[in-house]
PDB file of C-alpha atoms and ligand atoms in Angstrom:
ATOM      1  CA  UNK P 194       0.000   0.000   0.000  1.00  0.00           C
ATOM      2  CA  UNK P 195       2.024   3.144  -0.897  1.00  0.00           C
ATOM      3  CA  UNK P 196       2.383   5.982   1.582  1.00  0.00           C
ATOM      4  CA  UNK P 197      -0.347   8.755   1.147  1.00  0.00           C
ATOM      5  CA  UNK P 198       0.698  12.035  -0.428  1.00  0.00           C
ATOM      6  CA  UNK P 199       1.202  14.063   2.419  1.00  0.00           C
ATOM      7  CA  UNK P 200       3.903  11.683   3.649  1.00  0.00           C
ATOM      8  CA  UNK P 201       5.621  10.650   0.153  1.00  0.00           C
ATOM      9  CA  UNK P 202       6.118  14.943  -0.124  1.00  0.00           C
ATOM     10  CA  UNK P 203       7.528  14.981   3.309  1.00  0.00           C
ATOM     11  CA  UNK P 204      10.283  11.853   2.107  1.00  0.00           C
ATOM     12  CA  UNK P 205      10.870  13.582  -0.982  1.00  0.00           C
ATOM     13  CA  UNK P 206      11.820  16.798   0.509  1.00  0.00           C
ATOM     14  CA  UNK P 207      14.044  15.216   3.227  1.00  0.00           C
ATOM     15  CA  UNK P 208      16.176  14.911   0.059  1.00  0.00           C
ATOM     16  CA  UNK P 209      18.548  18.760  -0.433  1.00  0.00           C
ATOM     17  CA  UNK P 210      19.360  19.054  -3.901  1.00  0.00           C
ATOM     18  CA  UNK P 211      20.596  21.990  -6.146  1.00  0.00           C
ATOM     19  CA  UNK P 212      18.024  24.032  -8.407  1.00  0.00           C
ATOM     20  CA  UNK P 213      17.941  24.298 -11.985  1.00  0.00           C
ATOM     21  CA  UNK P 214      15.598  26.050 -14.627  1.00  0.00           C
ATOM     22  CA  UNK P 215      14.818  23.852 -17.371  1.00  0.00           C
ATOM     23  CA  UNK P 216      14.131  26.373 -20.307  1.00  0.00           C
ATOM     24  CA  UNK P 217      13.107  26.014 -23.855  1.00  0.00           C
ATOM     25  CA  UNK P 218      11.255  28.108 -26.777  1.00  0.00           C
ATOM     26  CA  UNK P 219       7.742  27.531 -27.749  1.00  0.00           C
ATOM     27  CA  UNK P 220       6.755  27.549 -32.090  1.00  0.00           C
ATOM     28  CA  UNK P 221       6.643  30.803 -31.778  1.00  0.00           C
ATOM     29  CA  UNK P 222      10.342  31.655 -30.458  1.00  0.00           C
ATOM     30  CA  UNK P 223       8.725  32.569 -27.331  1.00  0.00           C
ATOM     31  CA  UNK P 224      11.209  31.616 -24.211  1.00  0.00           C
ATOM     32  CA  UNK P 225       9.746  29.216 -21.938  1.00  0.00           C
ATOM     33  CA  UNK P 226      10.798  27.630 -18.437  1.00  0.00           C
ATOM     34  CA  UNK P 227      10.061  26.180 -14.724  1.00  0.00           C
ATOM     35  CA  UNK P 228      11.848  25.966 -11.531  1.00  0.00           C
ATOM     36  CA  UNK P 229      13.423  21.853 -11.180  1.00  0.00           C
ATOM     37  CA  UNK P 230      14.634  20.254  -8.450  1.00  0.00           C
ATOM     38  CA  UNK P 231      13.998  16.898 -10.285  1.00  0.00           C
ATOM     39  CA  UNK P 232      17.539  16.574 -11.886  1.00  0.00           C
ATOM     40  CA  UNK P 233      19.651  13.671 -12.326  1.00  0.00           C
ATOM     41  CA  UNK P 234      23.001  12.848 -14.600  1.00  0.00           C
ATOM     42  CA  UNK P 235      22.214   9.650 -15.982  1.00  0.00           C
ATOM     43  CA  UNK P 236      24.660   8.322 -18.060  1.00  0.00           C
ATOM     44  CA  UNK P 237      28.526   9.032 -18.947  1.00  0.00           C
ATOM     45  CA  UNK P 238      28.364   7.283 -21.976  1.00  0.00           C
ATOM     46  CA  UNK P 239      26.671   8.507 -24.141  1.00  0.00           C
ATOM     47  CA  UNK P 240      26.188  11.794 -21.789  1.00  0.00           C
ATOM     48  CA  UNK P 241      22.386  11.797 -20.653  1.00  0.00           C
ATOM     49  CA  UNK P 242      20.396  13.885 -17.782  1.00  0.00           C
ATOM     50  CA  UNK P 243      16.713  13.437 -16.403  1.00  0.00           C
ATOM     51  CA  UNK P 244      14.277  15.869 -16.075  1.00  0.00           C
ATOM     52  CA  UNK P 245      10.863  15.377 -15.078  1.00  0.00           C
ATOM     53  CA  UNK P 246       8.035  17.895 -15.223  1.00  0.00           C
ATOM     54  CA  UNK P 247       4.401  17.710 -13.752  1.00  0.00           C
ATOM     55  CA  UNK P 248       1.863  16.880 -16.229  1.00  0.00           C
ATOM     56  CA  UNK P 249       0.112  20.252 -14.734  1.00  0.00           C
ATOM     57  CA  UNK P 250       3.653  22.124 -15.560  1.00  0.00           C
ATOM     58  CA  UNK P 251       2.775  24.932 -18.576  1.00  0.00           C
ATOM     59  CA  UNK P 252       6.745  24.388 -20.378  1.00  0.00           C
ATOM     60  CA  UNK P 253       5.522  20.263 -20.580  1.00  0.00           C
ATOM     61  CA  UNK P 254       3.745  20.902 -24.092  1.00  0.00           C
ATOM     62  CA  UNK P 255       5.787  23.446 -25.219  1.00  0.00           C
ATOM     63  CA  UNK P 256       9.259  21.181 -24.268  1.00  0.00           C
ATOM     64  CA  UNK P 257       7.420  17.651 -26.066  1.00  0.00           C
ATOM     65  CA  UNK P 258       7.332  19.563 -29.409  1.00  0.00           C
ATOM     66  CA  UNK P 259      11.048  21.334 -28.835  1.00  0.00           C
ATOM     67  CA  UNK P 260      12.576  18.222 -28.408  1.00  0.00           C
ATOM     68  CA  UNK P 261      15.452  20.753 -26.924  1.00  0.00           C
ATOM     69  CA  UNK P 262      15.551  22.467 -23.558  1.00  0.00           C
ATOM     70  CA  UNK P 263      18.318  23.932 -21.532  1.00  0.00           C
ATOM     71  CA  UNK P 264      19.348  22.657 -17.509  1.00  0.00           C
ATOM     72  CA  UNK P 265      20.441  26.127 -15.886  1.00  0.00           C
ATOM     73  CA  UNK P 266      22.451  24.822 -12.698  1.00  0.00           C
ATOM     74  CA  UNK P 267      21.341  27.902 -10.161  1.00  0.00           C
ATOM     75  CA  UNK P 268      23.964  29.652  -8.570  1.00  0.00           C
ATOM     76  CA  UNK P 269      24.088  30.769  -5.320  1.00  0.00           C
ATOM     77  CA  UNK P 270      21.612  34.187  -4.712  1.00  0.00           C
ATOM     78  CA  UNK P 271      19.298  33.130  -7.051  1.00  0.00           C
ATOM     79  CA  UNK P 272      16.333  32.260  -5.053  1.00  0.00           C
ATOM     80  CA  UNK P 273      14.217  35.446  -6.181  1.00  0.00           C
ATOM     81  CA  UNK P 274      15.025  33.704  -9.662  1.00  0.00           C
ATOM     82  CA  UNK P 275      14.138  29.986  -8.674  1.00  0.00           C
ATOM     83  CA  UNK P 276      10.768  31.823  -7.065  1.00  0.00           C
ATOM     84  CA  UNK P 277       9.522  33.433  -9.703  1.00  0.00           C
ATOM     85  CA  UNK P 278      10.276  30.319 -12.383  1.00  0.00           C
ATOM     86  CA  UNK P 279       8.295  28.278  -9.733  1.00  0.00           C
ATOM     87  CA  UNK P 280       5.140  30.381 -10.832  1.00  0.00           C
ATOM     88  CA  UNK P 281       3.124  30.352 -13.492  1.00  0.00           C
ATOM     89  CA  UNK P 282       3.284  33.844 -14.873  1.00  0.00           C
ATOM     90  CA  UNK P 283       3.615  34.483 -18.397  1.00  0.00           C
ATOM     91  CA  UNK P 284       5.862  36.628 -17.879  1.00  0.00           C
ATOM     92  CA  UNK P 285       8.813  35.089 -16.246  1.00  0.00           C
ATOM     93  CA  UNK P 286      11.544  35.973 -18.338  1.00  0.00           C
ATOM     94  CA  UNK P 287      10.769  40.023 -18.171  1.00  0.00           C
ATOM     95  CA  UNK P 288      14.054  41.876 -17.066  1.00  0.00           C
ATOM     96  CA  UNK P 289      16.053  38.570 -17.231  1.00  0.00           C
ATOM     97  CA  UNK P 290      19.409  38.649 -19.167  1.00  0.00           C
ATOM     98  CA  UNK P 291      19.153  35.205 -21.509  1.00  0.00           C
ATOM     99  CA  UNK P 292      21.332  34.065 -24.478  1.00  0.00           C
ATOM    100  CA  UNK P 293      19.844  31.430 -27.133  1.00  0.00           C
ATOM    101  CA  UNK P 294      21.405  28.035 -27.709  1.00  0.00           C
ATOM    102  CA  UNK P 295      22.799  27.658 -30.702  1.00  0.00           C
ATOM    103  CA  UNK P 296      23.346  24.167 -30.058  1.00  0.00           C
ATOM    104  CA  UNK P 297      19.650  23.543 -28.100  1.00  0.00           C
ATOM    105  CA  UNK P 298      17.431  25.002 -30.802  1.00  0.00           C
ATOM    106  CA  UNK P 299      17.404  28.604 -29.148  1.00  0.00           C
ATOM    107  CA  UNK P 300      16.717  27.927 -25.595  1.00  0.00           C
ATOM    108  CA  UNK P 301      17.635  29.849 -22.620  1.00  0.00           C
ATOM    109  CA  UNK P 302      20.490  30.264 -21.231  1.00  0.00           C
ATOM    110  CA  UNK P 303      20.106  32.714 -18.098  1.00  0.00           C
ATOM    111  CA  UNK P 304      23.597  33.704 -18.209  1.00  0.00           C
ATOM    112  CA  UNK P 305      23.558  35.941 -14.928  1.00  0.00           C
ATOM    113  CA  UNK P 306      22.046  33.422 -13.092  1.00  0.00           C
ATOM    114  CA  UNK P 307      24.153  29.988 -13.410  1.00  0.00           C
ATOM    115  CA  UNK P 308      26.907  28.160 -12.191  1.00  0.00           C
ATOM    116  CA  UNK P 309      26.759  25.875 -15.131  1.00  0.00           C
ATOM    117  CA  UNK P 310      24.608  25.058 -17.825  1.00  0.00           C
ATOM    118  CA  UNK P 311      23.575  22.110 -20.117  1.00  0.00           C
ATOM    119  CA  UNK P 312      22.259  22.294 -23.843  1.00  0.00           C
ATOM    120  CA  UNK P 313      20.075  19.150 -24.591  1.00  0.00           C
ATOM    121  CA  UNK P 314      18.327  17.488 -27.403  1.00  0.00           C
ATOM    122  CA  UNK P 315      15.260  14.758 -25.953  1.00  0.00           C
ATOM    123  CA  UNK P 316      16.534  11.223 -26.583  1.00  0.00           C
ATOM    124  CA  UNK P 317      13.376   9.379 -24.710  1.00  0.00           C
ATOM    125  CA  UNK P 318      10.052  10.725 -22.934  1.00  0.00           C
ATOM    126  CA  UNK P 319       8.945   8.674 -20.069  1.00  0.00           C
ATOM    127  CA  UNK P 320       5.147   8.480 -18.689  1.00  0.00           C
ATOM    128  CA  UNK P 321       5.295   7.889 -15.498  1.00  0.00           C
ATOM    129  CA  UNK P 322       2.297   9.025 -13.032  1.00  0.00           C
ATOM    130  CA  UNK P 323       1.754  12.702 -12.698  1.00  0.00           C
ATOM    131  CA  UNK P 324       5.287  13.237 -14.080  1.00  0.00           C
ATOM    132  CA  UNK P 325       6.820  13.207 -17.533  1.00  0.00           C
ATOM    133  CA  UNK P 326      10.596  12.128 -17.508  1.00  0.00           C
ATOM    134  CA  UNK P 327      12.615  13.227 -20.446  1.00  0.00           C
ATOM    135  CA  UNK P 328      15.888  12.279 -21.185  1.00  0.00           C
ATOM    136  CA  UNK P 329      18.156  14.368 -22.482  1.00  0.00           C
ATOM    137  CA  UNK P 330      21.070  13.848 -24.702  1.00  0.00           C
ATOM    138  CA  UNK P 331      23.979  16.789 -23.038  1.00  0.00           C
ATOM    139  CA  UNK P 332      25.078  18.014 -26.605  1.00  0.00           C
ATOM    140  CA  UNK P 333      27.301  21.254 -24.879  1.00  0.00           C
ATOM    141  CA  UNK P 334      27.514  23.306 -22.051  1.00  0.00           C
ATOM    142  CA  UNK P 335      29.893  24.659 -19.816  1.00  0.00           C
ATOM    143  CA  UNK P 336      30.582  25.160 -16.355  1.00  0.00           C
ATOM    144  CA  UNK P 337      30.375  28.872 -15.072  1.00  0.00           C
ATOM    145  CA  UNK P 338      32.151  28.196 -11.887  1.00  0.00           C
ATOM    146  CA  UNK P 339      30.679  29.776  -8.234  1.00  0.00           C
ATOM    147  CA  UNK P 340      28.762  28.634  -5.398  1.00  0.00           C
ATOM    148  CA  UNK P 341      25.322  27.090  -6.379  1.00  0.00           C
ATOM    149  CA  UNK P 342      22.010  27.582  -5.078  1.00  0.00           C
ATOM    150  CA  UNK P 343      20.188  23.944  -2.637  1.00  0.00           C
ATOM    151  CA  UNK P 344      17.172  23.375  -1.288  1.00  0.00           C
ATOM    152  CA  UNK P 345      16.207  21.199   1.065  1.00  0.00           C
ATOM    153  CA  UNK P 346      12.884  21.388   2.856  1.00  0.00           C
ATOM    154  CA  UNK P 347      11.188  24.464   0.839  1.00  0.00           C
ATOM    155  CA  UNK P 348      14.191  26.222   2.904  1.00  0.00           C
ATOM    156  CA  UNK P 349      17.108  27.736  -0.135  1.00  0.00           C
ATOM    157  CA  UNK P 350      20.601  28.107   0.754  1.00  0.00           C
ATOM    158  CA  UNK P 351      23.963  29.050  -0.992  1.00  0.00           C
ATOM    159  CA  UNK P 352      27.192  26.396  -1.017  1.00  0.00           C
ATOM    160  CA  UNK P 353      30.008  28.179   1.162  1.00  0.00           C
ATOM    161  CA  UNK P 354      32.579  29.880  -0.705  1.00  0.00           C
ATOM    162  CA  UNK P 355      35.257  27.731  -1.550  1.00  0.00           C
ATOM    163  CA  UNK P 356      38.234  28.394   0.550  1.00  0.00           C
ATOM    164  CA  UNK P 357      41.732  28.026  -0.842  1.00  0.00           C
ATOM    165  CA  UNK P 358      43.669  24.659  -0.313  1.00  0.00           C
ATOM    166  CA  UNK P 359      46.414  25.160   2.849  1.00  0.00           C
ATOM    167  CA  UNK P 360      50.012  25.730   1.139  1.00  0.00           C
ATOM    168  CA  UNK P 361      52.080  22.482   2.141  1.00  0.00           C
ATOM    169  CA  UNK P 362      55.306  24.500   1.499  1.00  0.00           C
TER     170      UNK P 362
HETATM  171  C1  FMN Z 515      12.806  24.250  -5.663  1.00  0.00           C
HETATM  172  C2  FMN Z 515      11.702  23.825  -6.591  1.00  0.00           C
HETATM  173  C3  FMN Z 515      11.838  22.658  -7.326  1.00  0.00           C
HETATM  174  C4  FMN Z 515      10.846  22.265  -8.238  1.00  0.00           C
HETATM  175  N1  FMN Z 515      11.036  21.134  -8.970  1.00  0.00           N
HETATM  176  C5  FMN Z 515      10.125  20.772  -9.917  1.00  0.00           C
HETATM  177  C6  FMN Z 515      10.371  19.653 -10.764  1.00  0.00           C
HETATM  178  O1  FMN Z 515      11.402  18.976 -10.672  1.00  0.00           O
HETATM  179  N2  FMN Z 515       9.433  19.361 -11.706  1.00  0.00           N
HETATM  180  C7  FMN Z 515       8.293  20.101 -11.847  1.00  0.00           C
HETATM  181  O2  FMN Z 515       7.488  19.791 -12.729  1.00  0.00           O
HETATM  182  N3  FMN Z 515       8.032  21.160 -11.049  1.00  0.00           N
HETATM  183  C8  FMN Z 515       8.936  21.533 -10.096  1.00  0.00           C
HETATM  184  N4  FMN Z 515       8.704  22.624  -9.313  1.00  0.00           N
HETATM  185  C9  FMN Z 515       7.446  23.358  -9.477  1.00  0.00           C
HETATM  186  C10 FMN Z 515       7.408  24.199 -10.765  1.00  0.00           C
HETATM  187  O3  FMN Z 515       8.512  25.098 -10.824  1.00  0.00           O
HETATM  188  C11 FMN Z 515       6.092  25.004 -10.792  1.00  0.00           C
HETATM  189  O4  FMN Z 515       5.013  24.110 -10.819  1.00  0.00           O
HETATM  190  C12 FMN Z 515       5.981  25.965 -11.970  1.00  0.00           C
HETATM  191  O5  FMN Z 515       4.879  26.811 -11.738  1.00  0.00           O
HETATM  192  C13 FMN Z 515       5.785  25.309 -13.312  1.00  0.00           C
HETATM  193  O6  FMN Z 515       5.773  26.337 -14.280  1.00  0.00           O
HETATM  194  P1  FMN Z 515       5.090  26.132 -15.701  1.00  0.00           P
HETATM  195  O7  FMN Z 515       3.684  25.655 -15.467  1.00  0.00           O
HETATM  196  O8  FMN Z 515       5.122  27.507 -16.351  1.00  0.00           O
HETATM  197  O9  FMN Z 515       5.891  25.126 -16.471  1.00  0.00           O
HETATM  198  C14 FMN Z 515       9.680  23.042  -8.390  1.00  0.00           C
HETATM  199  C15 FMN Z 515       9.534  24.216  -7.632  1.00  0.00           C
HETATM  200  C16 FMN Z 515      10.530  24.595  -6.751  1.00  0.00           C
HETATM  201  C17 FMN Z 515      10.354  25.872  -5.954  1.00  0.00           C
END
């Protein structure tokens, strides 16, 4: 007998993770995104990630006819960001400095806000309850550098600053 939804949301958030903002671009060349804590790097060979959206999520349609989204790895300080990505406003990416991928069919890449990012082309879409899994085949990115943004129990926080390795000399 599975667990009842209030509990299976209380497991799921004992897990902290780091926050990304899947984004892609509707027919239209419209940018398009949501807030995703649902993030995993599958394989090494070939290079895959998971993402998986709620059927209710707005970007689902718009990201099954893409076929090409972009993983923005948050950076630390960019909670307002994360908040406002978690909505469902239309118009999300007002005032928000964004690049298109060349390589992921014009996606966004939120250049001020990430630590790392990863352009993606859908290799597989997975139906699976109220969630849609897609994999995505990692065909460039790069990594930013800087502390990035977790989350752990609806609560954000920022990754300490890196401190210099001791000198052995
Ligand atoms: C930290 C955080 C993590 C989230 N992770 C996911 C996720 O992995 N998948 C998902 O579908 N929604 C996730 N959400 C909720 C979506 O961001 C939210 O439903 C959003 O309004 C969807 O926008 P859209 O309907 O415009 O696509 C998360 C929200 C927050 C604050």
């Amino acid at each position: 007998m599975p667990v009842d939804r209030a509990t299976f949301r209380e497991l799921a958030g004992a897990f902290p993770s780091g926050v990304t903002i899947v984004t892609t671009v509707d027919e239209r060349g419209a940018p398009r995104g949501l807030t995703t804590q649902a993030f995993i790097g599958l394989s090494t060979e070939p290079p895959l990630v998971l993402v998986s959206l709620d059927r209710a999520s707005r970007t689902l349609a718009v990201l099954r006819r893409s076929r090409r989204f972009v993983v923005n790895v948050l950076k630390g300080g960019s909670e307002d960001l994360s908040t406002r990505f978690a909505t469902k406003a239309d118009d999300k990416f007002d005032g928000v400095p964004w690049i298109p991928s060349t390589v992921a069919g014009g996606a966004p890449i939120l250049v001020d806000a990430v630590n790392a990012f990863m352009e993606c082309t859908v290799a597989d879409v997975i139906e699976r309850g109220d969630h849609v899994v897609f994999i995505g085949s990692v065909d460039g990115g790069r990594v930013v550098g800087g502390p990035p943004l977790l989350y752990y129990r609806r609560t954000y926080a920022s990754w300490p600053e890196e401190k210099p390795a001791p000198s052995v000399l």
